[in-house]
């Protein structure tokens, strides 16, 4: 059988396995979604959000793109974040990068990649912001890993710049923003060792929108 058609067989088997443990599984899931987390991650096929988090259907709202970027003016991610905080009431936004990220690697080695050029520019901007630290790392592999981490941290900052997030902070103190990285070789998720609150505070005078709710 064609590999493509096999997917429908896989789907039927999955439905049967779900119904075998809970015959109301789909009816219950169809009533509403109340995920607790928004996961912003890389499109890389080896980093499936639900699977690595050990979460079931309905538990995580997901946005994925190349190199887990939160780019100002990207109406796609702006809509996802607005919906997550305003309508789903999500209190935890996770930005998750991964070591071995092809997007980050491509940004480290500038070449003309057509449409991808402007997308990868956002990662080169991260390099520019942290150039002193990155250039001081002699081992190219360690420098690459560190850019993966710094990219996650800067995308967390980009989440904090968004008006919908700042409005919700004023109202409720949420969402919390979390910086994670996934290790392809070990299968492990890690929280990055960074004090995001302190970082946000240090740049607050630049990005705080002083939103007033009428
Ligand atoms: Co990637």
PDB file of C-alpha atoms and ligand atoms in Angstrom:
ATOM      1  CA  UNK A   1       0.000   0.000   0.000  1.00  0.00           C
ATOM      2  CA  UNK A   2       1.044   3.562  -0.726  1.00  0.00           C
ATOM      3  CA  UNK A   3       2.670   5.150   2.381  1.00  0.00           C
ATOM      4  CA  UNK A   4       0.317   8.081   2.055  1.00  0.00           C
ATOM      5  CA  UNK A   5      -2.814   5.916   2.240  1.00  0.00           C
ATOM      6  CA  UNK A   6      -1.385   4.073   5.214  1.00  0.00           C
ATOM      7  CA  UNK A   7      -2.026   7.227   7.264  1.00  0.00           C
ATOM      8  CA  UNK A   8      -5.793   6.612   7.134  1.00  0.00           C
ATOM      9  CA  UNK A   9      -5.255   3.101   8.424  1.00  0.00           C
ATOM     10  CA  UNK A  10      -3.078   4.493  11.218  1.00  0.00           C
ATOM     11  CA  UNK A  11      -5.832   6.976  12.038  1.00  0.00           C
ATOM     12  CA  UNK A  12      -8.475   4.269  12.316  1.00  0.00           C
ATOM     13  CA  UNK A  13      -6.239   2.200  14.561  1.00  0.00           C
ATOM     14  CA  UNK A  14      -5.635   5.254  16.768  1.00  0.00           C
ATOM     15  CA  UNK A  15      -9.398   5.918  17.029  1.00  0.00           C
ATOM     16  CA  UNK A  16      -9.955   2.293  18.060  1.00  0.00           C
ATOM     17  CA  UNK A  17      -7.212   2.454  20.683  1.00  0.00           C
ATOM     18  CA  UNK A  18      -8.704   5.622  22.183  1.00  0.00           C
ATOM     19  CA  UNK A  19     -12.229   4.183  22.239  1.00  0.00           C
ATOM     20  CA  UNK A  20     -10.975   0.965  23.794  1.00  0.00           C
ATOM     21  CA  UNK A  21      -9.905   2.843  26.938  1.00  0.00           C
ATOM     22  CA  UNK A  22     -12.702   5.459  26.924  1.00  0.00           C
ATOM     23  CA  UNK A  23     -15.730   5.077  24.672  1.00  0.00           C
ATOM     24  CA  UNK A  24     -16.668   8.761  25.217  1.00  0.00           C
ATOM     25  CA  UNK A  25     -13.160  10.019  24.442  1.00  0.00           C
ATOM     26  CA  UNK A  26     -14.026  11.947  21.263  1.00  0.00           C
ATOM     27  CA  UNK A  27     -17.408  13.203  22.494  1.00  0.00           C
ATOM     28  CA  UNK A  28     -15.749  14.658  25.575  1.00  0.00           C
ATOM     29  CA  UNK A  29     -12.851  16.140  23.624  1.00  0.00           C
ATOM     30  CA  UNK A  30     -15.228  17.706  21.096  1.00  0.00           C
ATOM     31  CA  UNK A  31     -17.172  19.704  23.705  1.00  0.00           C
ATOM     32  CA  UNK A  32     -14.448  22.295  24.341  1.00  0.00           C
ATOM     33  CA  UNK A  33     -10.709  22.850  24.695  1.00  0.00           C
ATOM     34  CA  UNK A  34      -9.157  24.077  27.933  1.00  0.00           C
ATOM     35  CA  UNK A  35      -5.414  23.759  27.426  1.00  0.00           C
ATOM     36  CA  UNK A  36      -3.165  25.076  30.193  1.00  0.00           C
ATOM     37  CA  UNK A  37      -0.147  25.723  28.001  1.00  0.00           C
ATOM     38  CA  UNK A  38       0.749  27.533  24.817  1.00  0.00           C
ATOM     39  CA  UNK A  39       3.791  25.848  23.279  1.00  0.00           C
ATOM     40  CA  UNK A  40       5.767  27.798  20.680  1.00  0.00           C
ATOM     41  CA  UNK A  41       8.296  25.454  19.110  1.00  0.00           C
ATOM     42  CA  UNK A  42      10.207  24.544  15.974  1.00  0.00           C
ATOM     43  CA  UNK A  43       8.509  22.861  13.006  1.00  0.00           C
ATOM     44  CA  UNK A  44      11.239  20.183  13.097  1.00  0.00           C
ATOM     45  CA  UNK A  45       9.541  16.799  12.655  1.00  0.00           C
ATOM     46  CA  UNK A  46      11.637  15.334  15.483  1.00  0.00           C
ATOM     47  CA  UNK A  47      10.202  17.657  18.128  1.00  0.00           C
ATOM     48  CA  UNK A  48       6.456  16.929  18.431  1.00  0.00           C
ATOM     49  CA  UNK A  49       5.022  19.099  21.204  1.00  0.00           C
ATOM     50  CA  UNK A  50       2.465  16.769  22.822  1.00  0.00           C
ATOM     51  CA  UNK A  51       4.710  13.756  22.663  1.00  0.00           C
ATOM     52  CA  UNK A  52       7.821  15.244  24.293  1.00  0.00           C
ATOM     53  CA  UNK A  53       5.687  16.919  26.973  1.00  0.00           C
ATOM     54  CA  UNK A  54       3.814  13.723  27.725  1.00  0.00           C
ATOM     55  CA  UNK A  55       0.509  15.583  27.314  1.00  0.00           C
ATOM     56  CA  UNK A  56      -2.719  14.325  25.825  1.00  0.00           C
ATOM     57  CA  UNK A  57      -5.034  15.781  23.230  1.00  0.00           C
ATOM     58  CA  UNK A  58      -6.621  19.002  24.506  1.00  0.00           C
ATOM     59  CA  UNK A  59      -3.830  19.843  26.946  1.00  0.00           C
ATOM     60  CA  UNK A  60      -1.533  22.071  24.908  1.00  0.00           C
ATOM     61  CA  UNK A  61      -2.203  24.820  22.364  1.00  0.00           C
ATOM     62  CA  UNK A  62       0.582  24.706  19.785  1.00  0.00           C
ATOM     63  CA  UNK A  63       2.297  27.056  17.377  1.00  0.00           C
ATOM     64  CA  UNK A  64       5.296  25.850  15.416  1.00  0.00           C
ATOM     65  CA  UNK A  65       7.478  27.524  12.827  1.00  0.00           C
ATOM     66  CA  UNK A  66      11.079  27.315  11.660  1.00  0.00           C
ATOM     67  CA  UNK A  67      13.348  27.941  14.673  1.00  0.00           C
ATOM     68  CA  UNK A  68      10.487  28.849  17.071  1.00  0.00           C
ATOM     69  CA  UNK A  69      10.446  32.550  16.236  1.00  0.00           C
ATOM     70  CA  UNK A  70       8.111  35.227  17.592  1.00  0.00           C
ATOM     71  CA  UNK A  71       8.446  37.893  14.938  1.00  0.00           C
ATOM     72  CA  UNK A  72       6.848  41.331  15.283  1.00  0.00           C
ATOM     73  CA  UNK A  73       4.279  41.817  12.523  1.00  0.00           C
ATOM     74  CA  UNK A  74       3.696  38.072  12.039  1.00  0.00           C
ATOM     75  CA  UNK A  75      -0.106  38.079  12.147  1.00  0.00           C
ATOM     76  CA  UNK A  76      -0.123  34.292  12.508  1.00  0.00           C
ATOM     77  CA  UNK A  77       1.695  34.169  15.829  1.00  0.00           C
ATOM     78  CA  UNK A  78       0.047  37.372  17.055  1.00  0.00           C
ATOM     79  CA  UNK A  79      -3.359  35.761  16.519  1.00  0.00           C
ATOM     80  CA  UNK A  80      -2.270  32.553  18.279  1.00  0.00           C
ATOM     81  CA  UNK A  81      -0.980  34.461  21.305  1.00  0.00           C
ATOM     82  CA  UNK A  82      -4.017  36.748  21.493  1.00  0.00           C
ATOM     83  CA  UNK A  83      -6.388  33.784  21.299  1.00  0.00           C
ATOM     84  CA  UNK A  84      -4.384  31.867  23.887  1.00  0.00           C
ATOM     85  CA  UNK A  85      -4.294  34.619  26.513  1.00  0.00           C
ATOM     86  CA  UNK A  86      -7.618  36.364  25.894  1.00  0.00           C
ATOM     87  CA  UNK A  87      -9.962  33.526  24.989  1.00  0.00           C
ATOM     88  CA  UNK A  88      -8.361  30.374  26.358  1.00  0.00           C
ATOM     89  CA  UNK A  89      -7.010  32.085  29.482  1.00  0.00           C
ATOM     90  CA  UNK A  90      -3.690  30.287  29.151  1.00  0.00           C
ATOM     91  CA  UNK A  91      -1.348  31.102  32.018  1.00  0.00           C
ATOM     92  CA  UNK A  92       1.877  29.517  30.744  1.00  0.00           C
ATOM     93  CA  UNK A  93       3.543  30.334  27.437  1.00  0.00           C
ATOM     94  CA  UNK A  94       6.481  28.081  26.650  1.00  0.00           C
ATOM     95  CA  UNK A  95       9.048  28.932  23.992  1.00  0.00           C
ATOM     96  CA  UNK A  96      10.935  25.722  23.245  1.00  0.00           C
ATOM     97  CA  UNK A  97      14.010  25.576  21.033  1.00  0.00           C
ATOM     98  CA  UNK A  98      16.088  22.510  20.329  1.00  0.00           C
ATOM     99  CA  UNK A  99      19.773  21.759  19.939  1.00  0.00           C
ATOM    100  CA  UNK A 100      20.588  20.719  16.388  1.00  0.00           C
ATOM    101  CA  UNK A 101      18.075  23.238  14.973  1.00  0.00           C
ATOM    102  CA  UNK A 102      18.575  23.566  11.206  1.00  0.00           C
ATOM    103  CA  UNK A 103      17.090  27.060  11.167  1.00  0.00           C
ATOM    104  CA  UNK A 104      19.574  28.322  13.740  1.00  0.00           C
ATOM    105  CA  UNK A 105      22.428  26.604  11.912  1.00  0.00           C
ATOM    106  CA  UNK A 106      21.408  28.211   8.621  1.00  0.00           C
ATOM    107  CA  UNK A 107      21.377  31.632  10.296  1.00  0.00           C
ATOM    108  CA  UNK A 108      24.916  31.026  11.559  1.00  0.00           C
ATOM    109  CA  UNK A 109      26.182  30.502   8.019  1.00  0.00           C
ATOM    110  CA  UNK A 110      24.745  33.284   5.879  1.00  0.00           C
ATOM    111  CA  UNK A 111      23.907  32.208   2.333  1.00  0.00           C
ATOM    112  CA  UNK A 112      21.177  33.289  -0.047  1.00  0.00           C
ATOM    113  CA  UNK A 113      18.176  31.060   0.715  1.00  0.00           C
ATOM    114  CA  UNK A 114      15.449  33.051  -1.031  1.00  0.00           C
ATOM    115  CA  UNK A 115      12.229  33.339   0.998  1.00  0.00           C
ATOM    116  CA  UNK A 116      14.036  32.042   4.050  1.00  0.00           C
ATOM    117  CA  UNK A 117      16.396  35.032   4.151  1.00  0.00           C
ATOM    118  CA  UNK A 118      14.032  37.405   5.921  1.00  0.00           C
ATOM    119  CA  UNK A 119      12.826  34.700   8.320  1.00  0.00           C
ATOM    120  CA  UNK A 120      16.352  33.744   9.368  1.00  0.00           C
ATOM    121  CA  UNK A 121      17.228  37.414   9.784  1.00  0.00           C
ATOM    122  CA  UNK A 122      15.458  37.304  13.161  1.00  0.00           C
ATOM    123  CA  UNK A 123      18.027  34.741  14.375  1.00  0.00           C
ATOM    124  CA  UNK A 124      20.900  36.821  13.012  1.00  0.00           C
ATOM    125  CA  UNK A 125      19.482  39.704  15.071  1.00  0.00           C
ATOM    126  CA  UNK A 126      19.786  37.478  18.152  1.00  0.00           C
ATOM    127  CA  UNK A 127      23.418  36.866  17.210  1.00  0.00           C
ATOM    128  CA  UNK A 128      24.010  40.623  16.893  1.00  0.00           C
ATOM    129  CA  UNK A 129      22.482  41.346  20.315  1.00  0.00           C
ATOM    130  CA  UNK A 130      24.679  38.682  21.945  1.00  0.00           C
ATOM    131  CA  UNK A 131      27.713  38.913  19.656  1.00  0.00           C
ATOM    132  CA  UNK A 132      30.250  39.540  22.438  1.00  0.00           C
ATOM    133  CA  UNK A 133      29.201  36.421  24.346  1.00  0.00           C
ATOM    134  CA  UNK A 134      28.905  34.234  21.242  1.00  0.00           C
ATOM    135  CA  UNK A 135      32.184  35.286  19.626  1.00  0.00           C
ATOM    136  CA  UNK A 136      33.995  34.528  22.896  1.00  0.00           C
ATOM    137  CA  UNK A 137      32.981  30.829  22.599  1.00  0.00           C
ATOM    138  CA  UNK A 138      35.820  29.130  20.721  1.00  0.00           C
ATOM    139  CA  UNK A 139      34.156  25.763  20.033  1.00  0.00           C
ATOM    140  CA  UNK A 140      31.773  26.230  17.051  1.00  0.00           C
ATOM    141  CA  UNK A 141      29.443  23.491  18.334  1.00  0.00           C
ATOM    142  CA  UNK A 142      29.116  25.127  21.747  1.00  0.00           C
ATOM    143  CA  UNK A 143      28.578  28.508  20.073  1.00  0.00           C
ATOM    144  CA  UNK A 144      25.779  26.964  17.975  1.00  0.00           C
ATOM    145  CA  UNK A 145      24.174  25.463  21.089  1.00  0.00           C
ATOM    146  CA  UNK A 146      24.380  28.788  22.876  1.00  0.00           C
ATOM    147  CA  UNK A 147      22.714  30.570  19.951  1.00  0.00           C
ATOM    148  CA  UNK A 148      19.868  28.033  20.180  1.00  0.00           C
ATOM    149  CA  UNK A 149      19.458  29.006  23.858  1.00  0.00           C
ATOM    150  CA  UNK A 150      19.786  32.759  23.309  1.00  0.00           C
ATOM    151  CA  UNK A 151      17.277  32.532  20.462  1.00  0.00           C
ATOM    152  CA  UNK A 152      14.740  31.009  22.877  1.00  0.00           C
ATOM    153  CA  UNK A 153      15.401  33.768  25.427  1.00  0.00           C
ATOM    154  CA  UNK A 154      15.001  36.541  22.840  1.00  0.00           C
ATOM    155  CA  UNK A 155      11.770  34.979  21.552  1.00  0.00           C
ATOM    156  CA  UNK A 156      10.504  35.045  25.155  1.00  0.00           C
ATOM    157  CA  UNK A 157      11.296  38.775  25.153  1.00  0.00           C
ATOM    158  CA  UNK A 158       9.355  39.091  21.892  1.00  0.00           C
ATOM    159  CA  UNK A 159       6.345  37.463  23.587  1.00  0.00           C
ATOM    160  CA  UNK A 160       6.653  40.016  26.395  1.00  0.00           C
ATOM    161  CA  UNK A 161       6.548  42.871  23.869  1.00  0.00           C
ATOM    162  CA  UNK A 162       3.070  41.907  22.633  1.00  0.00           C
ATOM    163  CA  UNK A 163       0.202  44.176  23.707  1.00  0.00           C
ATOM    164  CA  UNK A 164      -2.185  41.301  24.468  1.00  0.00           C
ATOM    165  CA  UNK A 165       0.363  39.790  26.835  1.00  0.00           C
ATOM    166  CA  UNK A 166       1.041  43.088  28.594  1.00  0.00           C
ATOM    167  CA  UNK A 167      -2.703  43.772  28.959  1.00  0.00           C
ATOM    168  CA  UNK A 168      -3.200  40.371  30.596  1.00  0.00           C
ATOM    169  CA  UNK A 169      -0.224  40.982  32.893  1.00  0.00           C
ATOM    170  CA  UNK A 170      -1.860  44.198  34.073  1.00  0.00           C
ATOM    171  CA  UNK A 171      -5.152  42.402  34.694  1.00  0.00           C
ATOM    172  CA  UNK A 172      -4.047  39.071  36.180  1.00  0.00           C
ATOM    173  CA  UNK A 173      -0.251  38.836  36.470  1.00  0.00           C
ATOM    174  CA  UNK A 174      -0.315  36.022  33.880  1.00  0.00           C
ATOM    175  CA  UNK A 175       0.836  34.551  31.538  1.00  0.00           C
ATOM    176  CA  UNK A 176       4.162  33.329  32.837  1.00  0.00           C
ATOM    177  CA  UNK A 177       6.709  32.892  30.071  1.00  0.00           C
ATOM    178  CA  UNK A 178       9.091  29.934  30.092  1.00  0.00           C
ATOM    179  CA  UNK A 179      12.319  29.337  28.160  1.00  0.00           C
ATOM    180  CA  UNK A 180      12.937  25.678  27.318  1.00  0.00           C
ATOM    181  CA  UNK A 181      15.296  23.712  25.164  1.00  0.00           C
ATOM    182  CA  UNK A 182      14.966  20.147  23.900  1.00  0.00           C
ATOM    183  CA  UNK A 183      17.915  17.816  23.404  1.00  0.00           C
ATOM    184  CA  UNK A 184      17.420  15.619  20.319  1.00  0.00           C
ATOM    185  CA  UNK A 185      20.137  13.194  21.428  1.00  0.00           C
ATOM    186  CA  UNK A 186      18.698  12.553  24.888  1.00  0.00           C
ATOM    187  CA  UNK A 187      15.005  13.255  24.359  1.00  0.00           C
ATOM    188  CA  UNK A 188      15.080  15.541  27.392  1.00  0.00           C
ATOM    189  CA  UNK A 189      13.443  18.922  27.958  1.00  0.00           C
ATOM    190  CA  UNK A 190      15.260  21.475  30.082  1.00  0.00           C
ATOM    191  CA  UNK A 191      14.278  24.826  31.514  1.00  0.00           C
ATOM    192  CA  UNK A 192      17.001  27.323  30.602  1.00  0.00           C
ATOM    193  CA  UNK A 193      19.002  28.794  33.454  1.00  0.00           C
ATOM    194  CA  UNK A 194      17.881  32.384  32.925  1.00  0.00           C
ATOM    195  CA  UNK A 195      16.080  34.902  35.107  1.00  0.00           C
ATOM    196  CA  UNK A 196      13.527  36.100  32.580  1.00  0.00           C
ATOM    197  CA  UNK A 197      11.845  38.406  35.108  1.00  0.00           C
ATOM    198  CA  UNK A 198      15.109  40.253  35.675  1.00  0.00           C
ATOM    199  CA  UNK A 199      15.728  40.444  31.929  1.00  0.00           C
ATOM    200  CA  UNK A 200      12.214  41.762  31.280  1.00  0.00           C
ATOM    201  CA  UNK A 201      12.643  44.343  34.072  1.00  0.00           C
ATOM    202  CA  UNK A 202      15.915  45.580  32.563  1.00  0.00           C
ATOM    203  CA  UNK A 203      14.243  46.379  29.218  1.00  0.00           C
ATOM    204  CA  UNK A 204      10.807  47.312  30.510  1.00  0.00           C
ATOM    205  CA  UNK A 205      11.290  51.057  29.954  1.00  0.00           C
ATOM    206  CA  UNK A 206      11.822  50.346  26.243  1.00  0.00           C
ATOM    207  CA  UNK A 207       8.958  47.938  25.582  1.00  0.00           C
ATOM    208  CA  UNK A 208       6.221  48.564  28.150  1.00  0.00           C
ATOM    209  CA  UNK A 209       3.213  49.909  26.258  1.00  0.00           C
ATOM    210  CA  UNK A 210       1.522  51.486  29.304  1.00  0.00           C
ATOM    211  CA  UNK A 211      -1.794  49.975  28.315  1.00  0.00           C
ATOM    212  CA  UNK A 212      -4.835  51.512  29.969  1.00  0.00           C
ATOM    213  CA  UNK A 213      -8.119  49.651  30.003  1.00  0.00           C
ATOM    214  CA  UNK A 214     -11.107  51.929  29.597  1.00  0.00           C
TER     215      UNK A 214
HETATM  216 CO1  LIG B   1      14.561  23.578  14.555  1.00  0.00          CO
END
